[in-house]
Structure formats: structure tokens, C-alpha cells
mmCIF file of C-alpha atoms in Angstrom:
data_model
loop_
_atom_site.group_PDB
_atom_site.id
_atom_site.type_symbol
_atom_site.label_atom_id
_atom_site.label_comp_id
_atom_site.label_asym_id
_atom_site.label_seq_id
_atom_site.Cartn_x
_atom_site.Cartn_y
_atom_site.Cartn_z
ATOM 1 C CA UNK A 1 -17.603 -37.153 -88.217
ATOM 2 C CA UNK A 2 -17.790 -38.132 -92.071
ATOM 3 C CA UNK A 3 -15.098 -40.230 -92.823
ATOM 4 C CA UNK A 4 -15.468 -40.476 -96.399
ATOM 5 C CA UNK A 5 -15.255 -36.862 -97.128
ATOM 6 C CA UNK A 6 -11.936 -37.235 -94.774
ATOM 7 C CA UNK A 7 -10.528 -39.699 -97.076
ATOM 8 C CA UNK A 8 -12.036 -38.105 -100.343
ATOM 9 C CA UNK A 9 -10.712 -34.300 -98.908
ATOM 10 C CA UNK A 10 -7.206 -36.745 -98.047
ATOM 11 C CA UNK A 11 -7.171 -37.881 -101.798
ATOM 12 C CA UNK A 12 -8.109 -35.012 -103.719
ATOM 13 C CA UNK A 13 -4.924 -33.265 -102.008
ATOM 14 C CA UNK A 14 -2.738 -35.980 -102.827
ATOM 15 C CA UNK A 15 -3.824 -35.839 -106.570
ATOM 16 C CA UNK A 16 -3.332 -32.088 -106.104
ATOM 17 C CA UNK A 17 0.602 -32.913 -104.838
ATOM 18 C CA UNK A 18 0.704 -35.273 -107.930
ATOM 19 C CA UNK A 19 -0.330 -33.154 -110.950
ATOM 20 C CA UNK A 20 1.647 -30.213 -109.051
ATOM 21 C CA UNK A 21 4.907 -31.700 -108.149
ATOM 22 C CA UNK A 22 6.373 -31.504 -111.493
ATOM 23 C CA UNK A 23 5.986 -27.654 -111.500
ATOM 24 C CA UNK A 24 7.061 -26.757 -107.770
ATOM 25 C CA UNK A 25 10.569 -27.356 -108.895
ATOM 26 C CA UNK A 26 10.577 -24.132 -110.342
ATOM 27 C CA UNK A 27 8.781 -21.900 -107.598
ATOM 28 C CA UNK A 28 10.649 -20.257 -105.105
ATOM 29 C CA UNK A 29 10.992 -22.166 -101.162
ATOM 30 C CA UNK A 30 8.634 -19.737 -99.316
ATOM 31 C CA UNK A 31 6.210 -20.399 -102.464
ATOM 32 C CA UNK A 32 5.928 -23.929 -101.826
ATOM 33 C CA UNK A 33 5.623 -23.631 -98.031
ATOM 34 C CA UNK A 34 2.968 -21.542 -98.380
ATOM 35 C CA UNK A 35 1.075 -23.743 -100.334
ATOM 36 C CA UNK A 36 1.576 -27.081 -98.751
ATOM 37 C CA UNK A 37 0.470 -24.671 -95.450
ATOM 38 C CA UNK A 38 -2.580 -23.844 -97.195
ATOM 39 C CA UNK A 39 -3.463 -27.434 -97.814
ATOM 40 C CA UNK A 40 -2.557 -28.564 -94.961
ATOM 41 C CA UNK A 41 -5.177 -26.239 -93.346
ATOM 42 C CA UNK A 42 -7.983 -27.284 -95.393
ATOM 43 C CA UNK A 43 -7.212 -31.370 -94.695
ATOM 44 C CA UNK A 44 -7.243 -29.813 -91.316
ATOM 45 C CA UNK A 45 -10.515 -27.932 -91.526
ATOM 46 C CA UNK A 46 -12.178 -31.149 -93.478
ATOM 47 C CA UNK A 47 -11.071 -33.296 -90.273
ATOM 48 C CA UNK A 48 -13.945 -30.909 -88.094
ATOM 49 C CA UNK A 49 -16.726 -31.254 -88.827
ATOM 50 C CA UNK A 50 -17.653 -27.273 -88.681
ATOM 51 C CA UNK A 51 -21.123 -27.222 -88.919
ATOM 52 C CA UNK A 52 -22.170 -28.860 -85.982
ATOM 53 C CA UNK A 53 -19.292 -26.656 -83.950
ATOM 54 C CA UNK A 54 -20.842 -24.952 -81.075
ATOM 55 C CA UNK A 55 -20.649 -20.685 -81.786
ATOM 56 C CA UNK A 56 -18.366 -17.933 -80.475
ATOM 57 C CA UNK A 57 -20.680 -16.897 -77.664
ATOM 58 C CA UNK A 58 -20.603 -20.684 -76.012
ATOM 59 C CA UNK A 59 -17.115 -20.488 -75.779
ATOM 60 C CA UNK A 60 -16.782 -17.106 -74.360
ATOM 61 C CA UNK A 61 -19.222 -17.549 -71.996
ATOM 62 C CA UNK A 62 -17.505 -21.354 -70.762
ATOM 63 C CA UNK A 63 -14.155 -19.241 -70.983
ATOM 64 C CA UNK A 64 -15.258 -16.050 -68.589
ATOM 65 C CA UNK A 65 -17.521 -17.645 -66.294
ATOM 66 C CA UNK A 66 -15.080 -17.787 -63.689
ATOM 67 C CA UNK A 67 -14.236 -13.846 -64.119
ATOM 68 C CA UNK A 68 -18.126 -13.296 -63.434
ATOM 69 C CA UNK A 69 -17.552 -12.920 -59.705
ATOM 70 C CA UNK A 70 -15.103 -10.678 -60.112
ATOM 71 C CA UNK A 71 -16.717 -8.269 -62.909
ATOM 72 C CA UNK A 72 -19.647 -7.678 -60.777
#
């Protein structure tokens, strides 16, 4: 994990919240919830090192390997 990118993303999210907080009072609760969920999702993805995560085929082999004998 690159900590600079993580803290940079956190700083950007804080700046977005500081700039948009006065305007958020007029927005309905559902829209605020979706907005915060998108920010939280983006922040969570910044924690992951996505280019170095293995592909879906490796995960599928790991999960379905115990069932291979049953399927033969």
C-alpha cells in the first residue's frame, strides 16, 4: 500500500466534504446517503492496491478446488 496515495485521497475527501457541507443542508437525506456512500466506496478502493490484486480466475480456482473431485 502506498500511504501517500491513501492520505492524499483522505485529504481530498475531507476537502470535498468541507466545500460541499454548506450546500448539503438543502439536499434530501437519500441523496446525502448516496453521496457519502460513494465517497466511502472511493476511499475504500484507495486502500486496496488494485493493480497488484490477482485476477478473478485465481479466486475461482481457490474457491472451487475442493469441489473438483465431486464434479468429475
